Short mmCIF file of C-alpha atoms (C1' of nucleotides) in Angstrom, two decimals:
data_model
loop_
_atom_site.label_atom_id
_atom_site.label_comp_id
_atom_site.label_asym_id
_atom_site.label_seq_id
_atom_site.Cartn_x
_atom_site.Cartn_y
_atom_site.Cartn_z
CA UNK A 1 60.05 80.54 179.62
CA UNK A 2 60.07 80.71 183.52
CA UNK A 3 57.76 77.96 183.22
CA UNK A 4 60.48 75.71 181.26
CA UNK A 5 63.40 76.83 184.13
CA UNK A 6 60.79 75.63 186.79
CA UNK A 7 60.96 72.48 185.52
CA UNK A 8 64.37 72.10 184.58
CA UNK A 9 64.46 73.03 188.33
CA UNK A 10 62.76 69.77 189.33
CA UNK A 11 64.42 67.46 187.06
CA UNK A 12 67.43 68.36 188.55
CA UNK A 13 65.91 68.28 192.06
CA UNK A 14 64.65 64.62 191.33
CA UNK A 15 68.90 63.83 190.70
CA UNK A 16 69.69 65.17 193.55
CA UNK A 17 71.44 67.65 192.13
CA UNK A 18 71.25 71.57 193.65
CA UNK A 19 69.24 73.69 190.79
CA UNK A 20 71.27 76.76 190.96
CA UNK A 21 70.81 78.92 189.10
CA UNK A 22 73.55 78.17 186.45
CA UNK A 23 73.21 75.11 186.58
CA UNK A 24 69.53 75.51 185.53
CA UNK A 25 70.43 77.79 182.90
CA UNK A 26 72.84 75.10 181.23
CA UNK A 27 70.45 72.49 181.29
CA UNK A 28 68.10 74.74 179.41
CA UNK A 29 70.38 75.53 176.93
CA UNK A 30 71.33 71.97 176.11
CA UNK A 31 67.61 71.56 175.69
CA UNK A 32 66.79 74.57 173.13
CA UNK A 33 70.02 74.14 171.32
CA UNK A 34 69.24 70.55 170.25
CA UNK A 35 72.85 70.74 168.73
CA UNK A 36 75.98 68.82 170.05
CA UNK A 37 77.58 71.97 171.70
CA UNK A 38 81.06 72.23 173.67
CA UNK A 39 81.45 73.76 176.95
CA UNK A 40 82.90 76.96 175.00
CA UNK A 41 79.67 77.27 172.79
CA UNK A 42 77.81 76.83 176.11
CA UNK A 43 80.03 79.62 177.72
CA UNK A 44 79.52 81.75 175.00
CA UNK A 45 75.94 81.89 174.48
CA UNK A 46 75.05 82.04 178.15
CA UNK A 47 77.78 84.77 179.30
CA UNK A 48 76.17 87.93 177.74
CA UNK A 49 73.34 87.01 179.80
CA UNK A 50 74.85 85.58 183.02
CA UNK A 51 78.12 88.34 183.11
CA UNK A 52 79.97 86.52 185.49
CA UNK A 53 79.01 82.92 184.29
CA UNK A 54 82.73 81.61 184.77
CA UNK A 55 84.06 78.48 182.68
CA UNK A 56 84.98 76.35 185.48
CA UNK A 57 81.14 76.31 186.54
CA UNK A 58 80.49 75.09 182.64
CA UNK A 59 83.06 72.18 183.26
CA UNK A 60 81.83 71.46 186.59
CA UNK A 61 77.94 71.33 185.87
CA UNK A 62 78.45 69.06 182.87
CA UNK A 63 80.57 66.96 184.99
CA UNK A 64 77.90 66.57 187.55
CA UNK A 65 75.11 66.27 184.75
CA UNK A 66 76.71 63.20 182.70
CA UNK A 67 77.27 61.51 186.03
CA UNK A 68 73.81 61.86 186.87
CA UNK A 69 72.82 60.74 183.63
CA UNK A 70 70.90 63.81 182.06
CA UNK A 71 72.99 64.64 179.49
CA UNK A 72 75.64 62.46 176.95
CA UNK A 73 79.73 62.87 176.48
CA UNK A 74 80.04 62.99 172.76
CA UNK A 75 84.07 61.76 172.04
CA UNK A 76 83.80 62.24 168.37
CA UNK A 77 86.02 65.51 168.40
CA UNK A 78 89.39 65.18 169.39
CA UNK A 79 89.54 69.36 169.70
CA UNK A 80 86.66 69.20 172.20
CA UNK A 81 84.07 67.49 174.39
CA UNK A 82 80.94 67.76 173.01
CA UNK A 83 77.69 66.90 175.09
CA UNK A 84 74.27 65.66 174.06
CA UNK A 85 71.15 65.95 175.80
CA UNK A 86 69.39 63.00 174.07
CA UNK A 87 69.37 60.03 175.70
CA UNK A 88 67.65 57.30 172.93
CA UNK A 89 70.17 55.08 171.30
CA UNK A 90 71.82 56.94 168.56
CA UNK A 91 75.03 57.31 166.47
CA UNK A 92 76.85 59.94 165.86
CA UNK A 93 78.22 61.51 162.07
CA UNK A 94 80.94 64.56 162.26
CA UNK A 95 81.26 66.49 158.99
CA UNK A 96 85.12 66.28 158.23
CA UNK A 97 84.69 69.77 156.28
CA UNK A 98 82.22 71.85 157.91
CA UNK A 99 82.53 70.18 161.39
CA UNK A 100 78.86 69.77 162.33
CA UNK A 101 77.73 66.64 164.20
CA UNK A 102 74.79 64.78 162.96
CA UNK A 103 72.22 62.05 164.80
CA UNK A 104 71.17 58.85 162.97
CA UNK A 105 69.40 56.43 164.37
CA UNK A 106 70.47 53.42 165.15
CA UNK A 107 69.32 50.69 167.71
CA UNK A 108 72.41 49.68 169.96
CA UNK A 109 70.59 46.55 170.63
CA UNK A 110 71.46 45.05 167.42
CA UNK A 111 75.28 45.79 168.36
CA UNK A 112 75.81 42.76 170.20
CA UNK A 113 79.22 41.37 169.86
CA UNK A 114 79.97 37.68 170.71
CA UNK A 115 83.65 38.02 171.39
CA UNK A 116 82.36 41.04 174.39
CA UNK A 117 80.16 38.03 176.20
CA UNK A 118 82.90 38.24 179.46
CA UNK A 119 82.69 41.82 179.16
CA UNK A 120 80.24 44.18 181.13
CA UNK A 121 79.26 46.96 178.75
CA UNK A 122 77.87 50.37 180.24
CA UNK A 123 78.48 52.83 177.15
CA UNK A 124 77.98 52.11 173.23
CA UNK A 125 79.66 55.01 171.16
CA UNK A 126 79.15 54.73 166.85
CA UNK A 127 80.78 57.26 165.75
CA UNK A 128 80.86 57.92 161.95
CA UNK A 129 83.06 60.88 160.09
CA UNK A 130 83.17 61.71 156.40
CA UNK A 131 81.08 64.63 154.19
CA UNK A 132 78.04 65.88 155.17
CA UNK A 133 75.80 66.86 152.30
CA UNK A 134 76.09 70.38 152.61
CA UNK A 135 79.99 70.06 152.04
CA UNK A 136 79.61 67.28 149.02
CA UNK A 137 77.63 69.79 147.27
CA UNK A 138 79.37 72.49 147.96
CA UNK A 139 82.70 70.48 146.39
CA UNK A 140 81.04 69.74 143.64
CA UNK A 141 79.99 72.66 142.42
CA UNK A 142 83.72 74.24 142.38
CA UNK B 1 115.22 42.08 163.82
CA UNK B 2 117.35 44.18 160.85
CA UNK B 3 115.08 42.34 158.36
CA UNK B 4 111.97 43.10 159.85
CA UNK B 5 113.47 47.26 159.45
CA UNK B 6 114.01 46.44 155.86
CA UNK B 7 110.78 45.42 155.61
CA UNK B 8 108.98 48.40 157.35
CA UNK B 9 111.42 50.85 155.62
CA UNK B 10 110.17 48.87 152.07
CA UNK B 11 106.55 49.75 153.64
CA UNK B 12 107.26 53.25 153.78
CA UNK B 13 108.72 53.83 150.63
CA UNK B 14 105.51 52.12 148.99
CA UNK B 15 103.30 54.53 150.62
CA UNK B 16 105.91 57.67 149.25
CA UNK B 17 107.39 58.40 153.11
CA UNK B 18 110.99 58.23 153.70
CA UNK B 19 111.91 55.65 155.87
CA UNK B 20 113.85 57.76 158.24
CA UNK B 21 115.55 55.81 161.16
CA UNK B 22 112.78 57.04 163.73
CA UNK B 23 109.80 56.44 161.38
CA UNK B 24 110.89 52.77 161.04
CA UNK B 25 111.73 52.14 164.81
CA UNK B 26 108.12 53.61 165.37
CA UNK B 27 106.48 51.54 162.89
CA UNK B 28 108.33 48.75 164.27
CA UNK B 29 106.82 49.60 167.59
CA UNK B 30 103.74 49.86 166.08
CA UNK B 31 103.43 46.40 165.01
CA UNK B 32 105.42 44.42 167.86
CA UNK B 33 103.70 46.02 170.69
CA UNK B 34 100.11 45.26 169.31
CA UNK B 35 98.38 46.96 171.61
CA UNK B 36 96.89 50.88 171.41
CA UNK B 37 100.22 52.70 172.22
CA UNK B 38 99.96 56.76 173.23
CA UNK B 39 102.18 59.26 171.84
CA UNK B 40 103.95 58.89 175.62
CA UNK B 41 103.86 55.18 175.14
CA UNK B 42 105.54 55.14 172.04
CA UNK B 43 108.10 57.94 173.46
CA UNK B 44 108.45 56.34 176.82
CA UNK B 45 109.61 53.08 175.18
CA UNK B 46 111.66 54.19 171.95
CA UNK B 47 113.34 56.58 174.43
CA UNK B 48 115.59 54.45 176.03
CA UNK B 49 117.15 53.35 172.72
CA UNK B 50 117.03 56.13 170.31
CA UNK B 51 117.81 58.70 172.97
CA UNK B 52 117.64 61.87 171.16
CA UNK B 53 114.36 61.07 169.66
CA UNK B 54 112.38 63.83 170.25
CA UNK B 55 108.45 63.87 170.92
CA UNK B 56 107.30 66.23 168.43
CA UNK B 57 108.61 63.40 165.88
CA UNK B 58 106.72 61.05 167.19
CA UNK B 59 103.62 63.33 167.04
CA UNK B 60 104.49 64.01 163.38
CA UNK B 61 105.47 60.42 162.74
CA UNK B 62 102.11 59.50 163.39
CA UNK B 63 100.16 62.26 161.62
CA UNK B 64 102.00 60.85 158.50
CA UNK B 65 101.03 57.17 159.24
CA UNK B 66 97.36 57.90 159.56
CA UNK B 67 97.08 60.57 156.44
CA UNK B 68 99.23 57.15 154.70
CA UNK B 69 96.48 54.92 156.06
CA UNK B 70 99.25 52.93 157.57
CA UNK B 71 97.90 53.08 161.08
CA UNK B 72 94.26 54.26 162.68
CA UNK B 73 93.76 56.98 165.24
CA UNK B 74 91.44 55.30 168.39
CA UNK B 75 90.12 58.34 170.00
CA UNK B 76 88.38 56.46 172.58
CA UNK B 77 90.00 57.69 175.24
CA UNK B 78 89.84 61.62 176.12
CA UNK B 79 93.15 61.86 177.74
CA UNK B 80 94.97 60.68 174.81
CA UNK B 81 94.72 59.34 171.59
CA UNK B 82 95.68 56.06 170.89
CA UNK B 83 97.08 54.60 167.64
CA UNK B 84 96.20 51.02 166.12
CA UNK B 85 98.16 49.22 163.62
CA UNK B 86 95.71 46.70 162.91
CA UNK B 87 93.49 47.95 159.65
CA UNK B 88 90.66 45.38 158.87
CA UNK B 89 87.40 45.63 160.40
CA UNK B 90 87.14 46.00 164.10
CA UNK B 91 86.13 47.90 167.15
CA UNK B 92 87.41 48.91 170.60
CA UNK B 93 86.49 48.16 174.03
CA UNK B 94 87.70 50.46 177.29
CA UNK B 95 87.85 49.04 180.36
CA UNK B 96 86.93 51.96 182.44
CA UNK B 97 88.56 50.59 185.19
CA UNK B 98 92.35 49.44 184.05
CA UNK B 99 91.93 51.37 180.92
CA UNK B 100 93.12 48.81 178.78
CA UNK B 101 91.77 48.85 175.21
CA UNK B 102 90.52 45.38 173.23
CA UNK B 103 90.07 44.87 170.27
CA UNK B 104 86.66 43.30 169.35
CA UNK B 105 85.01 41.77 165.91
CA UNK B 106 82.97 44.06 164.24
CA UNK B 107 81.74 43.64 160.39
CA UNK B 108 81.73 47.56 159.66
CA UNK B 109 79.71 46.66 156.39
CA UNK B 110 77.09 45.60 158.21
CA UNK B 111 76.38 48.86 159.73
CA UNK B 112 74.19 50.41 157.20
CA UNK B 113 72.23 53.25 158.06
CA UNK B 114 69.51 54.23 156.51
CA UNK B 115 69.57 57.97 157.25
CA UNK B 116 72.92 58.43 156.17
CA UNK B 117 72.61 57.74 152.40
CA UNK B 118 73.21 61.50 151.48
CA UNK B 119 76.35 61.01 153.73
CA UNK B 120 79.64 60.37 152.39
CA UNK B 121 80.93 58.02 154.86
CA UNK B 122 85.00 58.10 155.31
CA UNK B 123 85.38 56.68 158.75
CA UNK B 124 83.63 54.31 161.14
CA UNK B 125 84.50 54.27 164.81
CA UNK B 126 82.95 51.97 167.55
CA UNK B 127 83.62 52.31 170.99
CA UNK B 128 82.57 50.32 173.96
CA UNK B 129 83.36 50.75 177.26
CA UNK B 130 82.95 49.16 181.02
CA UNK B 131 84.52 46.59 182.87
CA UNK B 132 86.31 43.64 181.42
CA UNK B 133 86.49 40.44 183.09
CA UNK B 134 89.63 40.60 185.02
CA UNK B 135 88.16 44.00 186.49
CA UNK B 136 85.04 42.32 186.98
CA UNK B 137 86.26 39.74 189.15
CA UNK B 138 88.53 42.36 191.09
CA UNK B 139 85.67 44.06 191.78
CA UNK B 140 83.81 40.79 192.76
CA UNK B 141 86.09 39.17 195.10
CA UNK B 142 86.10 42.77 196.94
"C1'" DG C 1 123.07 70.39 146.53
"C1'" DT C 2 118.36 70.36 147.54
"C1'" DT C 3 114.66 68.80 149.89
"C1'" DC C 4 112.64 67.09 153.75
"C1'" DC C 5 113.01 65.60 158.63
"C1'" DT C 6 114.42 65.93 163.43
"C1'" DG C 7 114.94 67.98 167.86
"C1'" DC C 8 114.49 71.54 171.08
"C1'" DA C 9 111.91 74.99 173.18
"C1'" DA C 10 108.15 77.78 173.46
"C1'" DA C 11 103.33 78.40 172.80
"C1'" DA C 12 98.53 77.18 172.32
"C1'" DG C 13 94.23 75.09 173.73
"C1'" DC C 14 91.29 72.27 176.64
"C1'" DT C 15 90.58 70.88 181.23
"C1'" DT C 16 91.52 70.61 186.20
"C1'" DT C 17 92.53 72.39 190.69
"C1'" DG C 18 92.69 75.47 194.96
"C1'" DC C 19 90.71 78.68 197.49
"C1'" DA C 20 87.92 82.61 199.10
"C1'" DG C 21 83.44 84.41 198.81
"C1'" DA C 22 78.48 83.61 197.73
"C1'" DA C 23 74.35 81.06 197.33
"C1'" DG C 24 71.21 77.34 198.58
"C1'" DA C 25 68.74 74.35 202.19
"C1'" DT D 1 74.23 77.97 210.24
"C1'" DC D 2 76.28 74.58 207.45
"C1'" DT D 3 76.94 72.59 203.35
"C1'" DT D 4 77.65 73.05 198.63
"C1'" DC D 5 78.52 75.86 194.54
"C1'" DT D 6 80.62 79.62 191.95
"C1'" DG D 7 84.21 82.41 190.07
"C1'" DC D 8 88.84 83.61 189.39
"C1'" DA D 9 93.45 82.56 188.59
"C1'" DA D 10 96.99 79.45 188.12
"C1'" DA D 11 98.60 75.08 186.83
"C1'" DG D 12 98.59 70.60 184.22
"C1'" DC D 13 98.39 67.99 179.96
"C1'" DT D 14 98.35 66.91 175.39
"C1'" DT D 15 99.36 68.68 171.10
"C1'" DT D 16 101.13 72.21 167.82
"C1'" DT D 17 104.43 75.45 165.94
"C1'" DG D 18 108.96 77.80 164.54
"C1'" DC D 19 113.35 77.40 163.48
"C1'" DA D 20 118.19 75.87 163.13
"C1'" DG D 21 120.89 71.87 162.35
"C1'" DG D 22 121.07 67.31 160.25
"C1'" DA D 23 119.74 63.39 157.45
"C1'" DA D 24 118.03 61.43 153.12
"C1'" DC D 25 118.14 61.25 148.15
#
DNA sequence: GTTCCTGCAAAAGCTTTGCAGAAGA
DNA sequence: TCTTCTGCAAAGCTTTTGCAGGAAC
């Protein structure tokens, strides 16, 4: 585990960016969680174990950690930012029922749009929204 | 102009919402203005004319129009979301530098996705953003 | 006359900001 | 030591909610 924070210590050292403690701790978070969380479900898991972990500090590291490129700004919710920590060329699917966000894959490549050829593209967003298949069977079945 | 309200107010009825002086004079808006109009645009420019319209109707107005599939939420910017009139096929471009939002071809069909075939797809969004060309050459001639 | 809608104001929720104290280099 | 970051509280914004009066049918 210290082993892990030492090198979340250096990635963030190799962008420049101050590994404080907090902000080390968020990063490995984003890692383990492997889910699409908000800055409240990063608050809340990390404040029983960093007491004065304060929100603003949330906001602030995930600020400086999109900028730098180590983590993604999902859009898909309109209640919340969420924020992804893999970087390949993917889509996005939010539940409509149960809320969760799903991955697919899909090569952003392929997206190439003739009527964009004057335009300078820097971020490709797919996001899809509909039933998951948790929440079609659960439907169903009532 | 009082023909075109006919006709929206016609619209409404067919979708089963009554075509209330406000929810035709936004719908009207809606479809003159043809670009991605706020909540604050909409207010800022019905205002003027309809001066006790209120903005919690035009919050509501809207909520109706998308649940009637009469106009599309674009949540592609985080500040605010932006409403579309235009239905077929298409997706949206922000200029992260003016912030204006274009419209670009996009045949939704042909994103298929292989992963998602348990998913019950209800919504497709695609959102691009950089700099468009007038920002481009702004920025150029800097 | 009954139902539904509008407008106002207040409230709620996410995010930003300002500043003093603390931590990092 | 000097810069940068953190934490707290307050403020800013968009959006939602509750309710009385008014419009639509």
């Amino acid at each position: 585990m210290e082993d892990h924070l030492t090198t979340y210590s250096e990635q963030l050292n190799c962008k420049g960016i101050r590994p404080s403690y907090q902000r080390v701790r968020i990063l490995a978070y984003l890692h383990q969680a492997q889910v699409h969380p908000t800055v409240e479900d990063i608050f809340t898991a990390l404040s029983p174990e960093i007491p004065t972990l304060s929100k603003a500090t949330v906001y602030n590291t995930l600020h400086t950690f999109v900028e730098a490129g180590l983590v993604r700004d999902v859009n898909i919710d309109i209640d919340a930012q969420h924020y992804d920590i893999i970087l390949e060329d993917h889509g996005h699917f939010k539940c409509s029922s149960c809320g969760k966000i799903y991955n697919f894959h899909l090569d952003l490549d392929q997206l190439t749009i003739d009527g964009l050829k004057e335009f300078k593209i820097h971020k490709k967003d797919v996001y899809f929204s509909g039933l998951c298949p948790d929440c079609q069977s659960k439907t169903n079945s009532t």
